[in-house]
């Protein structure tokens, strides 16, 4: 079953909606920033066309019903400040993998936690188009702030996946965190 209309989520400070080509400069700024991609499983963007390709990739995931990526927007200004969503969901094993990033100008303000909590609510809702039992987060062992974020939301550390990802001409370990449906909102702050 395909989601026909792109869902819009509002939180206290954020609006999560569809990324558009008008967001390309923000996406390029985020993914070309060495500090931002230091803990991210992509190579640093070098051209604006890479931002266009990423937006098209996210659109294709939604169109094929294999994922969803929202623009994270400051609710008062409408400015895109990052993205969050599910790069993979699997209706056969009832799971999804969450991902997110923010422009470094917005780090440390609780905005990523607010965004991720809202998309967990979305995917664990009974109204979601298939039953999701588990959400995973793959995080570099060096990315302590992201690890703390998912732990605050109720995720549990489940182990290290050795040599799981490849970028920048090297293999990288990833720490696996997971949360089950019945754990959501019971342990989070």
Coordinates of C-alpha atoms in Angstrom, one line a residue, residues 80-154:
X80 CA 15.0 24.3 6.2
X81 CA 17.6 23.4 8.9
X82 CA 18.0 19.7 8.2
X83 CA 16.3 16.5 7.4
X84 CA 15.0 13.4 9.1
X85 CA 13.3 10.2 8.2
X86 CA 13.5 6.6 7.3
X87 CA 15.9 5.6 4.6
X88 CA 14.6 2.1 4.7
X89 CA 11.5 0.5 5.9
X90 CA 10.7 -3.2 5.6
X91 CA 7.0 -4.2 5.8
X92 CA 8.0 -7.9 5.8
X93 CA 10.0 -7.8 9.0
X94 CA 8.1 -4.8 10.3
X95 CA 11.2 -2.6 10.8
X96 CA 12.6 0.8 9.7
X97 CA 16.0 2.6 9.9
X98 CA 16.0 6.2 11.1
X99 CA 18.4 8.9 10.0
X100 CA 18.7 12.7 10.6
X101 CA 21.0 15.6 10.4
X102 CA 20.9 19.3 11.2
X103 CA 22.8 22.3 10.1
X104 CA 25.5 22.8 12.8
X105 CA 24.0 26.3 13.5
X106 CA 21.1 24.4 15.2
X107 CA 23.0 21.8 17.2
X108 CA 22.6 21.6 21.0
X109 CA 19.0 23.1 21.0
X110 CA 17.1 19.9 21.3
X111 CA 15.7 20.3 17.7
X112 CA 16.9 16.9 16.4
X113 CA 15.4 15.2 19.4
X114 CA 12.1 17.0 18.8
X115 CA 12.1 16.0 15.1
X116 CA 13.1 12.3 15.7
X117 CA 10.6 11.9 18.5
X118 CA 7.8 13.2 16.2
X119 CA 8.7 10.8 13.4
X120 CA 8.9 7.9 15.9
X121 CA 5.3 8.8 16.9
X122 CA 4.4 8.8 13.2
X123 CA 5.8 5.4 12.3
X124 CA 4.6 3.7 15.5
X125 CA 1.1 5.1 15.1
X126 CA -1.7 2.6 14.4
X127 CA -2.6 4.7 11.4
X128 CA 0.8 4.1 9.7
X129 CA 0.3 2.0 6.5
X130 CA 2.0 -1.1 7.9
X131 CA 2.8 -2.3 11.4
X132 CA 6.2 -1.3 12.6
X133 CA 7.6 -3.3 15.4
X134 CA 11.2 -2.1 15.4
X135 CA 13.2 1.1 14.5
X136 CA 17.0 1.0 14.2
X137 CA 19.6 3.7 14.2
X138 CA 23.1 3.1 12.9
X139 CA 25.6 5.6 14.5
X140 CA 29.3 5.9 14.2
X141 CA 31.0 5.0 17.6
X142 CA 32.6 8.5 17.6
X143 CA 29.2 10.3 17.4
X144 CA 28.4 10.6 21.1
X145 CA 25.8 13.4 20.8
X146 CA 23.7 11.2 18.4
X147 CA 24.1 8.2 20.6
X148 CA 22.8 10.3 23.6
X149 CA 19.9 11.5 21.5
X150 CA 18.6 8.1 20.6
X151 CA 19.1 6.8 24.2
X152 CA 17.0 9.7 25.5
X153 CA 14.3 8.6 23.1
X154 CA 14.3 5.0 24.4

